[in-house]
mmCIF file of C-alpha atoms in Angstrom:
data_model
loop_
_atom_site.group_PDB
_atom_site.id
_atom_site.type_symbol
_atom_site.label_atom_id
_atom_site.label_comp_id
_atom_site.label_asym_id
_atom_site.label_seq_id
_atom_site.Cartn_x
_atom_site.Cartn_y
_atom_site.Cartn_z
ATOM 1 C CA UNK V 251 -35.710 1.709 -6.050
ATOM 2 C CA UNK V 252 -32.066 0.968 -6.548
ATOM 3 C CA UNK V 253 -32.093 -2.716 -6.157
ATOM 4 C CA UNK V 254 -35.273 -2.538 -8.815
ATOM 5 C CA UNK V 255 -33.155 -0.483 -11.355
ATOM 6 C CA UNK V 256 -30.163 -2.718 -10.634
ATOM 7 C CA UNK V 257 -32.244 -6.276 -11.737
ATOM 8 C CA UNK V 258 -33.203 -4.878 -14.885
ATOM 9 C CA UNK V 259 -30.454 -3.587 -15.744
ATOM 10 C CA UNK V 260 -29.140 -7.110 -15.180
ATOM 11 C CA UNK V 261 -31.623 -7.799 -17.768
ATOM 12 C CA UNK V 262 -30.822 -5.387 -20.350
ATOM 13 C CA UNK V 263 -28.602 -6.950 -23.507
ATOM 14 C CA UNK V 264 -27.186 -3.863 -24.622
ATOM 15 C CA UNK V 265 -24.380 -1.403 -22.717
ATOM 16 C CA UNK V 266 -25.284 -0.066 -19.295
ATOM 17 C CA UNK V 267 -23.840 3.272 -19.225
ATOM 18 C CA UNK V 268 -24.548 5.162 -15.256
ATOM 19 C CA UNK V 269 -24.357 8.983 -15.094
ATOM 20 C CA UNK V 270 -21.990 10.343 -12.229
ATOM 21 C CA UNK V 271 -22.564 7.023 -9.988
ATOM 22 C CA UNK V 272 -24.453 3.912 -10.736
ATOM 23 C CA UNK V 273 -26.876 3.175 -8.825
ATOM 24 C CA UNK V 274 -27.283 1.835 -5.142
ATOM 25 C CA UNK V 275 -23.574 3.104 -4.790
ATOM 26 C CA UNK V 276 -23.850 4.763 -1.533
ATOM 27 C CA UNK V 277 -22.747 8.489 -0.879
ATOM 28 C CA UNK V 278 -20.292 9.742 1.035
ATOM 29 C CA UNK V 279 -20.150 9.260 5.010
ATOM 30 C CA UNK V 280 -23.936 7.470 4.626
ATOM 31 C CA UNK V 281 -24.466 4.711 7.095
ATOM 32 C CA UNK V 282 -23.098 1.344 6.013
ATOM 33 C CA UNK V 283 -25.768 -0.734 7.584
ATOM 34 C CA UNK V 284 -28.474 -2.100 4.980
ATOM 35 C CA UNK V 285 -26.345 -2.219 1.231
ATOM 36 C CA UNK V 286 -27.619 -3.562 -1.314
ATOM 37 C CA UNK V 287 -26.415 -4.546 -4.602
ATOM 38 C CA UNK V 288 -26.105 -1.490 -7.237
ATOM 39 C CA UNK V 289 -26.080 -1.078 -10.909
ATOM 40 C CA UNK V 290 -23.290 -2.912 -12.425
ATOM 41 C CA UNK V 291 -21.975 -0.745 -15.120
ATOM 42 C CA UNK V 292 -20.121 -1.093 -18.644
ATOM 43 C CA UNK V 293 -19.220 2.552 -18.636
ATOM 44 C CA UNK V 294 -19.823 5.238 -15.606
ATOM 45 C CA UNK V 295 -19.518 8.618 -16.938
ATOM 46 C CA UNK V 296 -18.436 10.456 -13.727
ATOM 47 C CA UNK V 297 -18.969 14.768 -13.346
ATOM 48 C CA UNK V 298 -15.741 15.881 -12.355
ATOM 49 C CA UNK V 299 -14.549 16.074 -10.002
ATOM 50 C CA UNK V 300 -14.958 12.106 -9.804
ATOM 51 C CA UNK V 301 -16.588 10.639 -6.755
ATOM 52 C CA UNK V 302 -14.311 8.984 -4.773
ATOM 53 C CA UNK V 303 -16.981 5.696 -4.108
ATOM 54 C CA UNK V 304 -16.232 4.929 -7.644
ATOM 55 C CA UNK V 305 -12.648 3.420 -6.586
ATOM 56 C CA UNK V 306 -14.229 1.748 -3.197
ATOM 57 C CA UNK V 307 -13.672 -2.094 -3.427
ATOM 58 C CA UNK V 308 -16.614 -3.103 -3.190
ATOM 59 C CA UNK V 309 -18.155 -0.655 -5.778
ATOM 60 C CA UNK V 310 -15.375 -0.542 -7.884
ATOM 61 C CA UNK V 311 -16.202 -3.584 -10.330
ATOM 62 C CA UNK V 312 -19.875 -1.773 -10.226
ATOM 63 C CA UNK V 313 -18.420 1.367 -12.248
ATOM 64 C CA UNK V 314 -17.012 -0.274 -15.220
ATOM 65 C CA UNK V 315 -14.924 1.416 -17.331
ATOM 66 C CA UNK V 316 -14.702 5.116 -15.637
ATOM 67 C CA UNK V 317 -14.902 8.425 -18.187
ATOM 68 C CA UNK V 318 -14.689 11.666 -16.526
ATOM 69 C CA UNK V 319 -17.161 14.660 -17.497
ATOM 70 C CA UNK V 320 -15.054 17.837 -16.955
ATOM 71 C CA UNK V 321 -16.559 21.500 -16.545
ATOM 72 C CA UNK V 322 -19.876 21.090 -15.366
ATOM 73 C CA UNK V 323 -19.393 21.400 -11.865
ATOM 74 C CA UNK V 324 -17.074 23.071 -9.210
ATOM 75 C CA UNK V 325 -14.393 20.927 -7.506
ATOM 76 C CA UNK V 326 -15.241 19.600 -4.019
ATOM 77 C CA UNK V 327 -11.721 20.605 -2.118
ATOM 78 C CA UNK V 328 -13.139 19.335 0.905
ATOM 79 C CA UNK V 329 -13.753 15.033 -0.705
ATOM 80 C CA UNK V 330 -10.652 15.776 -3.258
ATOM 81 C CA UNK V 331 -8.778 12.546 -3.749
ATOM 82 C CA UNK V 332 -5.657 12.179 -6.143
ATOM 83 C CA UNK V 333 -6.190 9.554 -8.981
ATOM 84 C CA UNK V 334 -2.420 8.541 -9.476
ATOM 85 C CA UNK V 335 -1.541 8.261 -12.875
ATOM 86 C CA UNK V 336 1.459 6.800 -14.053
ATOM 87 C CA UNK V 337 3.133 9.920 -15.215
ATOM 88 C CA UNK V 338 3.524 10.882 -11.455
ATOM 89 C CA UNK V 339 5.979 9.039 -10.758
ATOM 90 C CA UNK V 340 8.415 11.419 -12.567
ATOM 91 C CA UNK V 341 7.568 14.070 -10.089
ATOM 92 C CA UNK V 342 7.423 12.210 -7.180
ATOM 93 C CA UNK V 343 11.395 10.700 -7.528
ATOM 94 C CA UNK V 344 14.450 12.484 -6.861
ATOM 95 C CA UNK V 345 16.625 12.774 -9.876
ATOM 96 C CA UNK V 346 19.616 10.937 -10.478
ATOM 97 C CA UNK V 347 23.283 12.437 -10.313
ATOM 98 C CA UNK V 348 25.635 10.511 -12.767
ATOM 99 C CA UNK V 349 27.897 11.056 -9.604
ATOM 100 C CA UNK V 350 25.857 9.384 -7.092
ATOM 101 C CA UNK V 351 27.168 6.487 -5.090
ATOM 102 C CA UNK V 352 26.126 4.273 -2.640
ATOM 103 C CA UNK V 353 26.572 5.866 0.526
ATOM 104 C CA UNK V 354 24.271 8.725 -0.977
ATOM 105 C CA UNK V 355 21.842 7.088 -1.826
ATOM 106 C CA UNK V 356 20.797 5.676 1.180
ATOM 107 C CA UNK V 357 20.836 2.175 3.339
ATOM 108 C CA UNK V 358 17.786 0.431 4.446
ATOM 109 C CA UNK V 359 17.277 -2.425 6.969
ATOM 110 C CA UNK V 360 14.751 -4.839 6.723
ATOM 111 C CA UNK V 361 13.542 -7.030 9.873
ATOM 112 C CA UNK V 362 11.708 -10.129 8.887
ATOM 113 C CA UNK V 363 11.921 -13.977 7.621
ATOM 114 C CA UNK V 364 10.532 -16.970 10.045
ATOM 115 C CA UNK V 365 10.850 -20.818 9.436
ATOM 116 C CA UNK V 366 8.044 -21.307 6.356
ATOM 117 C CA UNK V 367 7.908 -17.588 5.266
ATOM 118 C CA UNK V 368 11.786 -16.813 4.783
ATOM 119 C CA UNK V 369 11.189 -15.383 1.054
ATOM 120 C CA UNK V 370 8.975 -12.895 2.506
ATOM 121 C CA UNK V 371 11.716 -10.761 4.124
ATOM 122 C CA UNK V 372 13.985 -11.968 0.813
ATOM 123 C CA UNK V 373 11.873 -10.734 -1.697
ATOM 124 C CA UNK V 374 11.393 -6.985 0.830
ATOM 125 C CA UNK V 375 14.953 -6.939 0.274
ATOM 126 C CA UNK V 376 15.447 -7.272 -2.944
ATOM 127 C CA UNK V 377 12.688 -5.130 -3.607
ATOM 128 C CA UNK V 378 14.305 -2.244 -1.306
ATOM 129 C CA UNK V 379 17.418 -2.613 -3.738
ATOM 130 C CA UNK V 380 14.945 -2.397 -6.947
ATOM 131 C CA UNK V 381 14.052 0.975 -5.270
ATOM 132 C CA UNK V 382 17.420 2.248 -5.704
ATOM 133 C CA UNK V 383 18.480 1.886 -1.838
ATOM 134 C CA UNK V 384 22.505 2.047 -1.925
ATOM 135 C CA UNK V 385 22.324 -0.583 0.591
ATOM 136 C CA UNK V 386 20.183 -3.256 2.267
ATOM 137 C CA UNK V 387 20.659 -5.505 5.168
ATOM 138 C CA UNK V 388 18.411 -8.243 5.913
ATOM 139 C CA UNK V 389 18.032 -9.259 9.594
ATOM 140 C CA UNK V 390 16.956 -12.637 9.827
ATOM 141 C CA UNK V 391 16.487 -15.066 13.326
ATOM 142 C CA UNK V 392 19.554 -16.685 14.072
ATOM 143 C CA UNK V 393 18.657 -20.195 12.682
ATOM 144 C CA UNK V 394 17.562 -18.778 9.034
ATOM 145 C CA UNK V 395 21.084 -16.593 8.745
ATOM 146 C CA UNK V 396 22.662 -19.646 6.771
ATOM 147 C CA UNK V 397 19.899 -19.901 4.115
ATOM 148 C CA UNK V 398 19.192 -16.363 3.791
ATOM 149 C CA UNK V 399 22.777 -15.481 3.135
ATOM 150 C CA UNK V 400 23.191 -18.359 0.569
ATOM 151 C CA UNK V 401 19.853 -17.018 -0.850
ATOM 152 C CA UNK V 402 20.508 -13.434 -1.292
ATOM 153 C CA UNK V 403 24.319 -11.918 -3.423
ATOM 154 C CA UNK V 404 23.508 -8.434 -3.389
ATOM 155 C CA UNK V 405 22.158 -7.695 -0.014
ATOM 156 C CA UNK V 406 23.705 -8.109 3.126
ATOM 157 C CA UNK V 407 22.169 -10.534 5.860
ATOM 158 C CA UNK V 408 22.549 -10.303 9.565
ATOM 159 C CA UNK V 409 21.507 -12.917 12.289
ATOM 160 C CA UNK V 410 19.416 -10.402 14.680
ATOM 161 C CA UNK V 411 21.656 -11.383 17.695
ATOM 162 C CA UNK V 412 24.612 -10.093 15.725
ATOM 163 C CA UNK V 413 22.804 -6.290 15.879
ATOM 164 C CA UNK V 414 22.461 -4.713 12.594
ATOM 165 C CA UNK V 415 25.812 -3.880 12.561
ATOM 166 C CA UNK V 416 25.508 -0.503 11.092
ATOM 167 C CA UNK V 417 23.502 2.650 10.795
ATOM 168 C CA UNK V 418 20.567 2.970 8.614
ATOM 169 C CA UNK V 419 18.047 5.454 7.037
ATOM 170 C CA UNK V 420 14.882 3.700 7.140
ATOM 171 C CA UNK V 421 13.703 -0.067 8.194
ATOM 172 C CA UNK V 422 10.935 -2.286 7.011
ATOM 173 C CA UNK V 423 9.802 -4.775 9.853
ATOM 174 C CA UNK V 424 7.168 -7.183 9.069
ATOM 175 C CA UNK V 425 7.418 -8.928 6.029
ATOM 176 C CA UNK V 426 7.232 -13.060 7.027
ATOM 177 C CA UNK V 427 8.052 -11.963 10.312
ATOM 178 C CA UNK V 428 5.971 -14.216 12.425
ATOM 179 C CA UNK V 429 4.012 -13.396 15.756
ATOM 180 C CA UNK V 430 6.136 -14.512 18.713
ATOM 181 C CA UNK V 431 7.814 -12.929 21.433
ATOM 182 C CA UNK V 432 11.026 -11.741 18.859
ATOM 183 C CA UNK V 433 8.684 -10.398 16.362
ATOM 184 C CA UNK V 434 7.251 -8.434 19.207
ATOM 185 C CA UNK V 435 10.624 -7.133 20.037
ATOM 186 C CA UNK V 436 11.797 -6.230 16.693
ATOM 187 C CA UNK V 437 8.525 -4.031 16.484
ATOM 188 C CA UNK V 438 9.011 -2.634 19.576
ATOM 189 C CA UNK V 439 12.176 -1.720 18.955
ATOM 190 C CA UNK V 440 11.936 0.046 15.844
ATOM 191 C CA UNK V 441 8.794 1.779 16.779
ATOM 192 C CA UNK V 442 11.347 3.461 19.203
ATOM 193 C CA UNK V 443 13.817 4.463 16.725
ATOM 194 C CA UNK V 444 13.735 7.408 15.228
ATOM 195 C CA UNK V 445 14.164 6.577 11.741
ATOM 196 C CA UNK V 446 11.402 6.457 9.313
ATOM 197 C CA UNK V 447 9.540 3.247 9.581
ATOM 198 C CA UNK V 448 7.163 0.686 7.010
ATOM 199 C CA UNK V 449 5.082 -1.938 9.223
ATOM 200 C CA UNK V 450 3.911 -4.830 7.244
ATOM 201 C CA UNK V 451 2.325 -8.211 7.045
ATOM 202 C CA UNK V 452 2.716 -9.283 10.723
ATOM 203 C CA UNK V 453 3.926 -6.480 12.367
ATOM 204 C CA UNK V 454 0.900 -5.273 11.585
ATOM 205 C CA UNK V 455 -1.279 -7.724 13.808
ATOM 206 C CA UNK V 456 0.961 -7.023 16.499
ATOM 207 C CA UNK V 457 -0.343 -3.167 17.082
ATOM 208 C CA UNK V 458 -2.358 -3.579 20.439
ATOM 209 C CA UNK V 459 -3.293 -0.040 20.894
ATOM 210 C CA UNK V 460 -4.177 3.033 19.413
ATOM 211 C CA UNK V 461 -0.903 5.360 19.170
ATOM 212 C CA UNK V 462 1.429 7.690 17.779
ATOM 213 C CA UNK V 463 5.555 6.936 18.084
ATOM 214 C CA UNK V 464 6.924 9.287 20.517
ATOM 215 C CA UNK V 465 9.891 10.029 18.142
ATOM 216 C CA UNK V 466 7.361 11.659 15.804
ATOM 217 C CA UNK V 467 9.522 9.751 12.951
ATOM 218 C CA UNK V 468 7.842 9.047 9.768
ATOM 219 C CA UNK V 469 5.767 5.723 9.906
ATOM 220 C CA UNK V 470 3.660 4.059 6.986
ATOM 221 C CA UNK V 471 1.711 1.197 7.521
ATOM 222 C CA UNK V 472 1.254 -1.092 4.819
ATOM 223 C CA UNK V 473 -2.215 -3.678 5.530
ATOM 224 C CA UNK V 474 -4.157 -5.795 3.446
ATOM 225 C CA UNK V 475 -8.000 -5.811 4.226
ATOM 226 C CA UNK V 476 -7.750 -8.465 6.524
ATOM 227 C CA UNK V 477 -4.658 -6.510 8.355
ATOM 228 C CA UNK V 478 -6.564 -3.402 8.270
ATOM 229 C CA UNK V 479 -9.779 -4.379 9.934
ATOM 230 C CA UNK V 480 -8.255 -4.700 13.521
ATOM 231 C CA UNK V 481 -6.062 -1.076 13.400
ATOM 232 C CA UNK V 482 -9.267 0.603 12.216
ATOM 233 C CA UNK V 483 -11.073 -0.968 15.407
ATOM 234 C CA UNK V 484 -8.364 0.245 17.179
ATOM 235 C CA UNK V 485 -8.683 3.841 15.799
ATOM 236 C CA UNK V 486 -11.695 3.801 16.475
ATOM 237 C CA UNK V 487 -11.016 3.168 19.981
ATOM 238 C CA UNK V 488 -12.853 -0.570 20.327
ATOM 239 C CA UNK V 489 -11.753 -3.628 21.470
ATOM 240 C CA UNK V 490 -10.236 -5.370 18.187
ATOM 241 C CA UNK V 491 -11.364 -8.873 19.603
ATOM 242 C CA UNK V 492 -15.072 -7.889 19.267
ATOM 243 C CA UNK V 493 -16.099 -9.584 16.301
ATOM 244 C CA UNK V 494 -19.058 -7.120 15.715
ATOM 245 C CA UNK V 495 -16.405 -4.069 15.783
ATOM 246 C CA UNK V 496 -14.527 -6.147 12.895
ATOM 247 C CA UNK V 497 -17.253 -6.851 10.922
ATOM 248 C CA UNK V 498 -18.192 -3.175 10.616
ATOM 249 C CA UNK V 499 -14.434 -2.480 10.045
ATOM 250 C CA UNK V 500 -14.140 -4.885 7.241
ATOM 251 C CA UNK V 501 -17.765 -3.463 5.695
ATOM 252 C CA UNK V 502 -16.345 0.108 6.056
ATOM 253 C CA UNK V 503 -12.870 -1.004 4.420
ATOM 254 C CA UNK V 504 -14.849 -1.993 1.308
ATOM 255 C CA UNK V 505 -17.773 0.832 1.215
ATOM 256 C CA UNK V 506 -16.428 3.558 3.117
ATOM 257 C CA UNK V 507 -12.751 3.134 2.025
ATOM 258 C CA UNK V 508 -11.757 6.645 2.045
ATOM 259 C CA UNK V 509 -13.111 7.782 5.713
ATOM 260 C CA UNK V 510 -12.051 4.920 7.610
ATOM 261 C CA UNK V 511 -8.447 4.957 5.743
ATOM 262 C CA UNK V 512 -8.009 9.128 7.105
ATOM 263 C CA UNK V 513 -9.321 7.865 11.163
ATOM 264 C CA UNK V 514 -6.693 4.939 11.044
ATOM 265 C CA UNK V 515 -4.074 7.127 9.487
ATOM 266 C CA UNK V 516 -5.174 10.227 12.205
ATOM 267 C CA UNK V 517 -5.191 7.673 15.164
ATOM 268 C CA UNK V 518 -1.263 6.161 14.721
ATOM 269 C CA UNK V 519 0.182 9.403 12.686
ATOM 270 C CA UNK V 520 0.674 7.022 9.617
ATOM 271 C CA UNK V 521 0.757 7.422 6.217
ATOM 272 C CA UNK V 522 -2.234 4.118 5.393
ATOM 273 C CA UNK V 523 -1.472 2.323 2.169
ATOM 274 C CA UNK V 524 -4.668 0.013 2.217
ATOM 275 C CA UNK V 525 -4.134 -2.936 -0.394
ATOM 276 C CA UNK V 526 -6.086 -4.356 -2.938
ATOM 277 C CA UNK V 527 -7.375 -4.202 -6.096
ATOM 278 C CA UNK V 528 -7.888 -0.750 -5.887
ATOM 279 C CA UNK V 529 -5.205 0.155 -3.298
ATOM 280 C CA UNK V 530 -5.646 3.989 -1.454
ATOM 281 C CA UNK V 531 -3.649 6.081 0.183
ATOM 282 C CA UNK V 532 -4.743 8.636 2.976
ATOM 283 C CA UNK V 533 -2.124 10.542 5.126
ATOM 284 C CA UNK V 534 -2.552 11.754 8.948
ATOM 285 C CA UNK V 535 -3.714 15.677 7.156
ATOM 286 C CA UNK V 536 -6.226 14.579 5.381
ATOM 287 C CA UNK V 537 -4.504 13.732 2.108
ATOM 288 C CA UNK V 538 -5.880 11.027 0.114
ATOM 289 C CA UNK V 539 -4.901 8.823 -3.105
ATOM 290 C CA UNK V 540 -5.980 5.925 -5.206
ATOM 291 C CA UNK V 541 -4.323 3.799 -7.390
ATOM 292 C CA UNK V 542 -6.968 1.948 -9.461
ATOM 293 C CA UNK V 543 -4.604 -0.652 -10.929
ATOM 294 C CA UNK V 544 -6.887 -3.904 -10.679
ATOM 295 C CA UNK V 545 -4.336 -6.704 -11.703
ATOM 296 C CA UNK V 546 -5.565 -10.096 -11.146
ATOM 297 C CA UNK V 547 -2.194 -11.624 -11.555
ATOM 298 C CA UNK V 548 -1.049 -9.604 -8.662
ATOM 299 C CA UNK V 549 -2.817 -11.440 -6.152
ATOM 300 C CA UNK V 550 -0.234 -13.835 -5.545
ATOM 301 C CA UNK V 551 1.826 -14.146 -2.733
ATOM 302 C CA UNK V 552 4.663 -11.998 -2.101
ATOM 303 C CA UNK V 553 3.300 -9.028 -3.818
ATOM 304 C CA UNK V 554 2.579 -6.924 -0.648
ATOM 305 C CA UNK V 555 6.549 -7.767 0.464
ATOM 306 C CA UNK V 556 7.581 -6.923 -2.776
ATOM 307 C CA UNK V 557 5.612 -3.200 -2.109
ATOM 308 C CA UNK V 558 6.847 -2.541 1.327
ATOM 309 C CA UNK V 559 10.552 -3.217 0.418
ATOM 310 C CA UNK V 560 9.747 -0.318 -2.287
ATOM 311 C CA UNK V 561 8.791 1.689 -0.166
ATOM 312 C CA UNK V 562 11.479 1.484 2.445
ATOM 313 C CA UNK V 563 14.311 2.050 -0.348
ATOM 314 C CA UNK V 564 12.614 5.127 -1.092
ATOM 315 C CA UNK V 565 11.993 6.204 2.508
ATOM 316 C CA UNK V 566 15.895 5.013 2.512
ATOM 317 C CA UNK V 567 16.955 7.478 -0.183
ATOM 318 C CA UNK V 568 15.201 10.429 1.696
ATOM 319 C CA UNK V 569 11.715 10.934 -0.101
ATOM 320 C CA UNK V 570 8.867 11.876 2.439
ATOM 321 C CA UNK V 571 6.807 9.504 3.534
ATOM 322 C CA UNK V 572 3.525 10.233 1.329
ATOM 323 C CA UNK V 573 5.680 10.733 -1.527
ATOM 324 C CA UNK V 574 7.631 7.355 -0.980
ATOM 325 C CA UNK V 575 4.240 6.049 -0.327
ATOM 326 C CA UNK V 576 2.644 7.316 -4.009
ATOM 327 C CA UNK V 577 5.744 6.662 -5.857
ATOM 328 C CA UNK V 578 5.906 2.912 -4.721
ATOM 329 C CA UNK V 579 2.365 2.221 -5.249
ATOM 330 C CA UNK V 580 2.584 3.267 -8.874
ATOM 331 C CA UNK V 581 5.971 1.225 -9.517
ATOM 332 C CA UNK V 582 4.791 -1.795 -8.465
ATOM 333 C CA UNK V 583 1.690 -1.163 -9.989
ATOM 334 C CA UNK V 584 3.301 -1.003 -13.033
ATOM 335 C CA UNK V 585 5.708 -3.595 -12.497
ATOM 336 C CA UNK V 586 2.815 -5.818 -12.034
ATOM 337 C CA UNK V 587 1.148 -4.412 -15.382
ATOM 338 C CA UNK V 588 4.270 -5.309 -17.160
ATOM 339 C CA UNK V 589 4.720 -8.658 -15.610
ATOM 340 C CA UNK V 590 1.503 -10.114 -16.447
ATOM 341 C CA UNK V 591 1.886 -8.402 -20.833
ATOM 342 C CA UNK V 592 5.325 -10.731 -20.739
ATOM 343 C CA UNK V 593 4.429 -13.418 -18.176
ATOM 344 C CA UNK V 594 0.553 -13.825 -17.435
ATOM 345 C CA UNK V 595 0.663 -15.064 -14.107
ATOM 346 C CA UNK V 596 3.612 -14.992 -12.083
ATOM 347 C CA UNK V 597 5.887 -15.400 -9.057
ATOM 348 C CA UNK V 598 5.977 -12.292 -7.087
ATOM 349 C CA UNK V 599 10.195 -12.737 -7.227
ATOM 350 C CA UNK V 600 9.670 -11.167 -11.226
ATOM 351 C CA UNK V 601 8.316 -7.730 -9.561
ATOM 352 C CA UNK V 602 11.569 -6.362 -8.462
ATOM 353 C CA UNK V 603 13.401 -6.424 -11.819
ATOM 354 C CA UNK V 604 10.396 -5.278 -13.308
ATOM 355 C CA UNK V 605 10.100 -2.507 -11.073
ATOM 356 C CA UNK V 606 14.258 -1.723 -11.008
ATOM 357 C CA UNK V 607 13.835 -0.585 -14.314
ATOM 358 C CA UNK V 608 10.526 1.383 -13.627
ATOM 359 C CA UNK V 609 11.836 3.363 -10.799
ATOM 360 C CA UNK V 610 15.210 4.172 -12.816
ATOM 361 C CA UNK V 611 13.433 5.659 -15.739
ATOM 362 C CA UNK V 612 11.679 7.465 -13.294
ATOM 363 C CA UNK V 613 14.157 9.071 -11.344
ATOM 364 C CA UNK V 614 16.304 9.483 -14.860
ATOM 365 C CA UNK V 615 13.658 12.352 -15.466
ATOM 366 C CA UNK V 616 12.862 13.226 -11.718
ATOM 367 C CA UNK V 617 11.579 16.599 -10.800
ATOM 368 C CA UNK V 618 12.584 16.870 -7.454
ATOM 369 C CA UNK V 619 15.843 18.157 -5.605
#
């Protein structure tokens, strides 16, 4: 019946309004096997509390423009998902002290850069600084030290042999990172720290099993769909080179998006921050966000580096991990907004300016101690 009502409503000339879900969009925790294409929408007018498929990937261009219906209904505790808005970000950021300086406001190392992705770990950097990290080292192989230090005035850069040099309140491993045998070690290592610790890009892809750190330090991982197909095989306790496990993984990432990000964040103890166009948030308790901020000028390389950096200057400066997390994802979501008003497409080095400024106004009227 759905696929029926869906092809002539892909007839119809006028607006295709949906009540609560269009549909063919499948409910919540149904088997994924056997989707077909649903209603595709102008306007869904969504009971409150709004159904959490309607921010799904691979639904979400289904719903249209999304208009909740309030008071008709009791609130589902148990499926609740926060829609961040942009006003959260006030509450989410620390405030700023006219008297604050450097060394209070946190230093944050960043492990990445390999010959052909070098502005990956440059553009985590400066985006850890656009955060409002006091200080950020960038540790670089050995043989990119030269470029990256003639590259980058306001951060410091360290060849990894040299050690970091220093003490630091959070690290971001990952970004153009590489997969050899010293990307390895650089995730094994931090993974052993105990400081509170962002995985992204490759770092990702070199998780090989299902685990929690021992330090029981704060850990978010960061994946794009394609990153987050094998950790959910993983989680779900597979082999994540069975290409029939993946396929389900990457079908659940885009229909079931809000289950299978809670069992990956469960199974490593991780705050998930699945990207896309809709990008959610689920922590190890059960917690769960969205950010439905489809930009299509953000798809550009870069942009994911640009978010973990974010993130690590906020873990840096001393915010929580699902806080940092939220707070991060609506900056650059907003830096992204504002980059494509003034620029229309763009290079992912014009999100950390854009999102310096964000994050400042933010914390100038910051709720939290």
């Amino acid at each position: 019946p759905a696929a029926s009502i869906a092809a002539l409503a892909a007839l119809a000339r006028g607006v295709v309004v949906a009540l609560d879900l269009p549909s063919g969009i499948r409910a919540y925790d149904a088997p994924v096997a056997g989707l077909g294409m649903p209603v595709r929408a102008d306007i869904t007018l969504s009971v409150a509390p709004m159904k959490a498929e309607l921010f799904f990937p691979g639904y979400r261009e289904s719903a249209g423009r999304i208009e909740e219906i309030a008071g008709v209904f009791p609130v589902d505790e148990e499926i609740g998902v926060q829609l961040l808005e942009p006003d959260d970000l006030h509450s989410l950021l620390p405030p700023l002290s006219p008297d604050t300086h450097k060394g209070n406001r946190g230093a944050l190392g960043v492990y990445g850069g390999a010959v052909g992705t070098l502005g990956a770990a440059i553009l985590a950097a400066r985006a850890g600084s656009a955060a409002g990290a006091g200080t950020v080292t960038l540790m670089v192989p050995d043989e990119l030290y030269a470029t990256a230090a003639s590259v980058l005035s306001a951060q410091m850069v360290r060849p990894v042999s040299a050690g970091n040099g220093r003490s630091f309140d959070a690290l971001v491993v990952g970004p153009g990172l590489g997969r050899d045998g010293r990307a390895s070690s650089r995730v094994a290592d931090s993974w052993a720290t105990d400081l509170p610790l962002v995985l992204d890009a490759d770092a990702l892809r070199l998780i090989r099993a299902r685990e929690v750190r021992s330090s029981g330090a704060p850990l978010v991982l960061t994946p794009h769909p394609g990153e987050f197909a094998p950790l959910a095989v993983l989680a779900s306790g597979m082999d994540p080179e069975d290409s029939a496990a993946l396929e389900e993984a990457r079908l659940r990432c885009r229909f079931d998006t809000l289950m299978v990000s809670r069992l990956v964040a469960r199974a490593f103890g991780a705050v998930v921050v699945l990207k896309g166009s809709t990008t959610w948030l689920a922590a190890p308790d059960g917690r769960a966000a969205v950010w439905d901020g489809r930009n299509p000028a953000m798809a550009t390389g870069g942009s994911g580096d640009v978010l973990a950096g974010l993130l690590g200057g906020l873990l840096a400066r001393g915010l929580d991990p699902w806080d940092a997390a939220r707070a991060a994802v609506i900056a650059h979501g907003l830096a992204g907004a504002a980059c494509a008003e003034r620029l229309g497409f763009f290079d992912a080095d014009a999100l950390p300016e854009a999102a310096a400024s964000i994050v400042y106004a933010g914390g100038e009227h910051g709720n939290q101690g």
